[in-house]
Amino acid sequence: MKAISIYNISKLSGIFSLADRRDDFLFIGEENYTPSTEEPFRTDTYAIAFLKQGQLSVTAGLSTGIITGPSLLTIGPHIIRSIHKVENNPRLDLIFFKESFFLENQSDIFYLLKYGFFENDDSHIIPLSAEQVQRFSAIYDLLGATIHEAHPHTESIVRSYLNVLLCETDAAAARLKEANPGTSSRTHPLLANFKNLLSKEVLQQHAVRFYASQLNVTPKYLSEVIKEQTGRTAGEWIDQTLILEAKVLLQRKDLTISQISDLLNFSDQSVFGKFFKVNTGMSPLTYRNSLT
């Protein structure tokens, strides 16, 4: 069985034959949208695509749907997707961004988790009205112009436009839900409860069994539901949330790595260091030094 590809920013740049080698975000204008693969893939990024015209067949997990422009397509990290052209030459603008990039100046590390349209359900396809098309066209034009020019504050401006894009996407998703009140979401209530509990307890509780016990389910059932809904197991959610917490704390130069290890409730600094390196590819000290 062929392994599912995982696309990071660098690999995505190569797929679309772009010279831009930024590590944290990637903008693909309609003139560059010529994907060379229709194989199933995961990304380690978030993405929002603006399909202006044409049709694509999109599979997310076990669900397949046709997206017809004008529409938005949202892609969360680690969820298996495949995208196929239904007709030639779809017109599409696309922005990929890493969670760590967007959250760099955010005090709330769970900010992106509140947007349900990134989850593995039908809400990742959002048809747009003529008025909404004008609004999203303006946002993507601004994103493209900022990224392609040599601006001294490119990253800060891109974060600001991404925040606007997220808010407008959320508003479009809410309007779609209001217009279709009979449409039931397939998001499992256990997912929302798990996220809420995780945000409160992750600094002290790292074991799936704790969350399962608090939610009155077995660890196996919890992980199965969470993976079905998001593409990640409960354990992966815990690990990635801990890494986000660690990265935020490592930005504080007043804290030693040993103190950060204690704050995150690791048994000692060595265990924390191994955990961090396994999940990021670098030691906590190397990560801290890369911030300067």
CSV table of C-alpha atoms in Angstrom, one decimal:
chain,number,residue,atom,x,y,z
A,1,MET,CA,0.0,0.0,0.0
A,2,LYS,CA,1.4,3.4,-1.0
A,3,ALA,CA,2.2,5.7,1.9
A,4,ILE,CA,0.1,8.9,2.1
A,5,SER,CA,2.3,11.9,1.1
A,6,ILE,CA,2.7,14.7,3.6
A,7,TYR,CA,3.3,18.1,2.0
A,8,ASN,CA,5.1,20.8,3.8
A,9,ILE,CA,5.7,24.3,2.5
A,10,SER,CA,8.9,23.4,0.7
A,11,LYS,CA,7.3,20.4,-1.1
A,12,LEU,CA,4.3,22.5,-2.1
A,13,SER,CA,6.6,25.1,-3.6
A,14,GLY,CA,8.2,22.4,-5.7
A,15,ILE,CA,4.9,20.9,-6.8
A,16,PHE,CA,3.7,24.3,-8.1
A,17,SER,CA,7.2,25.1,-9.5
A,18,LEU,CA,7.5,28.3,-7.4
A,19,ALA,CA,10.8,29.9,-6.7
A,20,ASP,CA,9.5,31.3,-3.4
A,21,ARG,CA,11.2,29.2,-0.6
A,22,ARG,CA,9.6,30.7,2.5
A,23,ASP,CA,9.1,28.2,5.3
A,24,ASP,CA,6.0,29.5,6.9
A,25,PHE,CA,3.5,30.4,4.2
A,26,LEU,CA,2.9,30.0,0.5
A,27,PHE,CA,0.6,31.9,-1.9
A,28,ILE,CA,-0.4,30.3,-5.2
A,29,GLY,CA,-2.2,32.6,-7.6
A,30,GLU,CA,-4.5,31.3,-10.4
A,31,GLU,CA,-1.7,31.7,-12.9
A,32,ASN,CA,0.4,29.1,-11.0
A,33,TYR,CA,-2.3,26.6,-10.1
A,34,THR,CA,-1.2,23.6,-12.2
A,35,PRO,CA,-1.0,20.7,-9.7
A,36,SER,CA,1.1,17.8,-10.9
A,37,THR,CA,-0.5,15.2,-8.6
A,38,GLU,CA,-4.0,14.0,-7.7
A,39,GLU,CA,-2.7,11.4,-5.2
A,40,PRO,CA,-4.1,11.5,-1.6
A,41,PHE,CA,-2.0,13.8,0.6
A,42,ARG,CA,-1.7,15.4,4.0
A,43,THR,CA,-0.3,18.8,4.7
A,44,ASP,CA,1.4,20.0,7.9
A,45,THR,CA,-0.2,23.4,7.2
A,46,TYR,CA,-3.6,25.1,7.1
A,47,ALA,CA,-4.9,26.3,3.8
A,48,ILE,CA,-7.8,28.2,2.3
A,49,ALA,CA,-8.5,28.0,-1.4
A,50,PHE,CA,-10.7,30.5,-3.3
A,51,LEU,CA,-12.1,28.7,-6.3
A,52,LYS,CA,-13.3,31.5,-8.6
A,53,GLN,CA,-14.4,29.4,-11.5
A,54,GLY,CA,-14.6,25.7,-12.5
A,55,GLN,CA,-15.1,22.5,-10.6
A,56,LEU,CA,-13.0,20.2,-8.4
A,57,SER,CA,-13.7,16.8,-6.8
A,58,VAL,CA,-12.5,16.9,-3.2
A,59,THR,CA,-12.2,13.9,-0.9
A,60,ALA,CA,-11.6,14.5,2.8
A,61,GLY,CA,-11.3,11.4,4.8
A,62,LEU,CA,-14.1,9.1,3.5
A,63,SER,CA,-16.3,11.9,2.2
A,64,THR,CA,-16.2,13.1,-1.4
A,65,GLY,CA,-17.9,16.2,-2.8
A,66,ILE,CA,-17.8,18.4,-5.8
A,67,ILE,CA,-16.8,22.0,-5.2
A,68,THR,CA,-18.1,24.5,-7.8
A,69,GLY,CA,-16.8,28.0,-8.1
A,70,PRO,CA,-17.2,30.5,-6.7
A,71,SER,CA,-16.5,28.7,-3.4
A,72,LEU,CA,-14.0,28.4,-0.6
A,73,LEU,CA,-12.2,25.2,0.2
A,74,THR,CA,-10.6,24.9,3.7
A,75,ILE,CA,-7.8,22.4,4.4
A,76,GLY,CA,-6.8,21.6,8.0
A,77,PRO,CA,-3.4,19.9,8.8
A,78,HIS,CA,-3.0,16.1,8.8
A,79,ILE,CA,-6.4,15.3,7.3
A,80,ILE,CA,-6.1,13.1,4.2
A,81,ARG,CA,-7.4,14.7,1.1
A,82,SER,CA,-7.3,14.3,-2.6
A,83,ILE,CA,-8.3,16.9,-5.2
A,84,HIS,CA,-9.2,16.1,-8.8
A,85,LYS,CA,-10.1,18.4,-11.7
A,86,VAL,CA,-13.6,17.9,-13.0
A,87,GLU,CA,-13.1,20.4,-15.8
A,88,ASN,CA,-10.0,21.9,-17.3
A,89,ASN,CA,-8.3,25.1,-16.1
A,90,PRO,CA,-10.1,25.9,-12.8
A,91,ARG,CA,-9.4,29.4,-11.6
A,92,LEU,CA,-8.0,29.1,-8.1
A,93,ASP,CA,-6.1,31.3,-5.6
A,94,LEU,CA,-4.6,29.4,-2.6
A,95,ILE,CA,-2.8,30.3,0.6
A,96,PHE,CA,-1.0,27.8,2.8
A,97,PHE,CA,0.3,28.8,6.2
A,98,LYS,CA,1.9,27.1,9.2
A,99,GLU,CA,0.1,27.1,12.5
A,100,SER,CA,3.3,28.3,14.3
A,101,PHE,CA,3.6,31.3,11.9
A,102,PHE,CA,0.1,32.5,12.4
A,103,LEU,CA,0.2,32.0,16.2
A,104,GLU,CA,3.6,33.8,16.6
A,105,ASN,CA,2.0,37.0,18.1
A,106,GLN,CA,-1.1,35.3,19.4
A,107,SER,CA,-1.6,34.9,23.2
A,108,ASP,CA,-4.3,32.2,22.6
A,109,ILE,CA,-2.6,29.1,21.1
A,110,PHE,CA,-6.0,27.5,20.6
A,111,TYR,CA,-7.1,30.3,18.3
A,112,LEU,CA,-7.2,28.2,15.1
A,113,LEU,CA,-9.1,25.4,16.8
A,114,LYS,CA,-12.2,27.5,17.2
A,115,TYR,CA,-12.8,27.4,13.4
A,116,GLY,CA,-14.8,24.3,12.7
A,117,PHE,CA,-14.5,24.6,9.0
A,118,PHE,CA,-11.0,23.2,9.2
A,119,GLU,CA,-12.3,19.9,10.6
A,120,ASN,CA,-13.0,16.7,8.7
A,121,ASP,CA,-16.6,17.4,7.8
A,122,ASP,CA,-18.8,18.9,5.1
A,123,SER,CA,-18.1,22.5,6.4
A,124,HIS,CA,-14.8,22.6,4.5
A,125,ILE,CA,-16.7,23.6,1.3
A,126,ILE,CA,-18.3,27.1,1.4
A,127,PRO,CA,-20.2,28.4,-1.7
A,128,LEU,CA,-20.0,32.2,-2.1
A,129,SER,CA,-22.5,34.8,-3.2
A,130,ALA,CA,-21.6,37.6,-5.7
A,131,GLU,CA,-21.0,40.0,-2.8
A,132,GLN,CA,-18.8,37.6,-1.0
A,133,VAL,CA,-16.8,36.9,-4.2
A,134,GLN,CA,-15.9,40.6,-4.3
A,135,ARG,CA,-14.8,40.6,-0.7
A,136,PHE,CA,-12.6,37.5,-1.0
A,137,SER,CA,-11.2,38.7,-4.3
A,138,ALA,CA,-10.0,41.8,-2.5
A,139,ILE,CA,-8.4,39.8,0.3
A,140,TYR,CA,-6.5,37.4,-2.0
A,141,ASP,CA,-5.4,40.3,-4.2
A,142,LEU,CA,-3.9,42.0,-1.1
A,143,LEU,CA,-2.3,38.8,0.1
A,144,GLY,CA,-0.7,38.1,-3.4
A,145,ALA,CA,0.5,41.7,-3.8
A,146,THR,CA,2.1,41.8,-0.3
A,147,ILE,CA,3.8,38.4,-0.7
A,148,HIS,CA,5.2,39.2,-4.1
A,149,GLU,CA,6.7,42.6,-3.3
A,150,ALA,CA,9.8,43.2,-1.2
A,151,HIS,CA,8.0,44.8,1.8
A,152,PRO,CA,9.9,45.2,5.1
A,153,HIS,CA,6.9,44.0,7.1
A,154,THR,CA,5.7,41.3,4.8
A,155,GLU,CA,5.2,38.7,7.6
A,156,SER,CA,3.2,41.0,9.9
A,157,ILE,CA,1.0,42.2,7.1
A,158,VAL,CA,0.4,38.6,5.9
A,159,ARG,CA,-0.6,37.6,9.4
A,160,SER,CA,-3.1,40.5,9.5
A,161,TYR,CA,-4.6,39.6,6.2
A,162,LEU,CA,-4.8,35.9,7.2
A,163,ASN,CA,-6.7,37.0,10.3
A,164,VAL,CA,-9.2,38.9,8.1
A,165,LEU,CA,-9.5,35.9,5.8
A,166,LEU,CA,-10.2,33.6,8.7
A,167,CYS,CA,-12.9,36.0,10.1
A,168,GLU,CA,-14.5,36.4,6.7
A,169,THR,CA,-14.4,32.6,6.1
A,170,ASP,CA,-16.0,32.1,9.5
A,171,ALA,CA,-18.8,34.6,8.6
A,172,ALA,CA,-19.4,32.9,5.3
A,173,ALA,CA,-19.6,29.5,7.0
A,174,ALA,CA,-22.1,31.0,9.5
A,175,ARG,CA,-24.3,32.4,6.8
A,176,LEU,CA,-24.3,29.1,5.0
A,177,LYS,CA,-25.4,27.4,8.1
A,178,GLU,CA,-28.2,29.9,8.7
A,179,ALA,CA,-29.4,29.5,5.1
A,180,ASN,CA,-29.5,25.7,5.5
A,181,PRO,CA,-30.8,25.2,9.1
A,182,GLY,CA,-31.8,21.6,8.4
A,183,THR,CA,-28.3,20.6,7.5
A,184,SER,CA,-26.9,18.6,10.4
A,185,SER,CA,-23.2,18.7,11.2
A,186,ARG,CA,-21.3,15.5,11.5
A,187,THR,CA,-19.0,16.9,14.1
A,188,HIS,CA,-19.1,14.6,17.1
A,189,PRO,CA,-19.9,16.4,20.4
A,190,LEU,CA,-17.0,14.4,22.0
A,191,LEU,CA,-14.6,16.4,19.9
A,192,ALA,CA,-15.7,19.8,21.2
A,193,ASN,CA,-15.7,18.4,24.8
A,194,PHE,CA,-12.2,17.0,24.3
A,195,LYS,CA,-10.8,20.3,22.9
A,196,ASN,CA,-12.3,22.2,25.8
A,197,LEU,CA,-10.9,19.8,28.4
A,198,LEU,CA,-7.5,19.8,26.6
A,199,SER,CA,-7.3,23.6,26.8
A,200,LYS,CA,-7.8,23.5,30.5
A,201,GLU,CA,-5.7,20.5,31.5
A,202,VAL,CA,-2.9,19.9,29.0
A,203,LEU,CA,-0.2,21.6,31.1
A,204,GLN,CA,-0.6,19.0,33.8
A,205,GLN,CA,-2.3,16.0,32.1
A,206,HIS,CA,-0.5,14.3,29.1
A,207,ALA,CA,-2.2,10.9,29.1
A,208,VAL,CA,-5.2,9.9,26.8
A,209,ARG,CA,-6.6,7.8,29.7
A,210,PHE,CA,-7.1,11.0,31.8
A,211,TYR,CA,-9.2,12.7,29.1
A,212,ALA,CA,-11.1,9.5,28.4
A,213,SER,CA,-11.9,9.1,32.1
A,214,GLN,CA,-13.1,12.7,32.4
A,215,LEU,CA,-15.3,12.3,29.3
A,216,ASN,CA,-16.6,8.9,30.4
A,217,VAL,CA,-15.4,6.9,27.4
A,218,THR,CA,-12.6,4.4,26.9
A,219,PRO,CA,-9.2,5.7,25.6
A,220,LYS,CA,-9.6,3.6,22.4
A,221,TYR,CA,-13.1,5.1,21.7
A,222,LEU,CA,-11.8,8.6,22.3
A,223,SER,CA,-8.9,8.2,19.9
A,224,GLU,CA,-11.1,6.6,17.3
A,225,VAL,CA,-13.6,9.4,17.3
A,226,ILE,CA,-11.0,12.2,17.4
A,227,LYS,CA,-9.1,10.7,14.5
A,228,GLU,CA,-12.3,10.2,12.5
A,229,GLN,CA,-13.2,13.8,13.0
A,230,THR,CA,-9.8,15.5,12.7
A,231,GLY,CA,-7.3,13.1,11.1
A,232,ARG,CA,-5.3,13.0,14.4
A,233,THR,CA,-5.6,10.7,17.4
A,234,ALA,CA,-6.2,12.1,20.9
A,235,GLY,CA,-2.6,11.4,21.7
A,236,GLU,CA,-1.4,13.4,18.7
A,237,TRP,CA,-3.6,16.3,19.8
A,238,ILE,CA,-2.1,16.2,23.3
A,239,ASP,CA,1.5,16.1,21.9
A,240,GLN,CA,0.9,18.9,19.4
A,241,THR,CA,-0.8,21.1,22.0
A,242,LEU,CA,2.1,20.5,24.4
A,243,ILE,CA,4.6,21.5,21.6
A,244,LEU,CA,2.6,24.7,21.0
A,245,GLU,CA,2.7,25.5,24.7
A,246,ALA,CA,6.4,24.8,24.8
A,247,LYS,CA,7.2,27.0,21.8
A,248,VAL,CA,5.3,29.9,23.5
A,249,LEU,CA,7.2,29.4,26.7
A,250,LEU,CA,10.5,29.1,24.9
A,251,GLN,CA,10.0,32.7,23.6
A,252,ARG,CA,10.2,33.9,27.2
A,253,LYS,CA,13.9,34.4,27.9
A,254,ASP,CA,13.2,34.8,31.7
A,255,LEU,CA,12.4,31.1,31.9
A,256,THR,CA,15.1,28.4,31.8
A,257,ILE,CA,14.5,25.2,29.9
A,258,SER,CA,14.4,23.4,33.2
A,259,GLN,CA,11.6,25.7,34.5
A,260,ILE,CA,9.7,25.2,31.2
A,261,SER,CA,10.0,21.5,31.7
A,262,ASP,CA,8.5,21.9,35.2
A,263,LEU,CA,5.7,24.1,34.0
A,264,LEU,CA,4.7,21.5,31.4
A,265,ASN,CA,4.8,18.8,34.1
A,266,PHE,CA,7.6,16.7,32.6
A,267,SER,CA,9.5,14.5,35.0
A,268,ASP,CA,12.8,16.2,34.2
A,269,GLN,CA,14.5,18.4,31.6
A,270,SER,CA,15.9,15.4,29.7
A,271,VAL,CA,12.5,13.8,29.1
A,272,PHE,CA,11.1,17.2,27.9
A,273,GLY,CA,14.1,17.7,25.6
A,274,LYS,CA,13.6,14.2,24.0
A,275,PHE,CA,9.9,14.8,23.6
A,276,PHE,CA,10.4,18.2,22.0
A,277,LYS,CA,13.1,16.9,19.6
A,278,VAL,CA,11.0,13.9,18.5
A,279,ASN,CA,8.1,16.3,17.6
A,280,THR,CA,10.0,19.2,16.1
A,281,GLY,CA,13.4,17.8,14.9
A,282,MET,CA,15.4,20.2,17.1
A,283,SER,CA,16.2,20.6,20.8
A,284,PRO,CA,14.4,23.2,22.9
A,285,LEU,CA,17.6,25.3,23.0
A,286,THR,CA,18.1,25.1,19.3
A,287,TYR,CA,14.5,26.3,18.8
A,288,ARG,CA,15.0,29.1,21.3
A,289,ASN,CA,18.2,30.2,19.5
A,290,SER,CA,16.4,30.2,16.2
A,291,LEU,CA,14.1,32.9,17.4
A,292,THR,CA,16.8,35.5,17.8
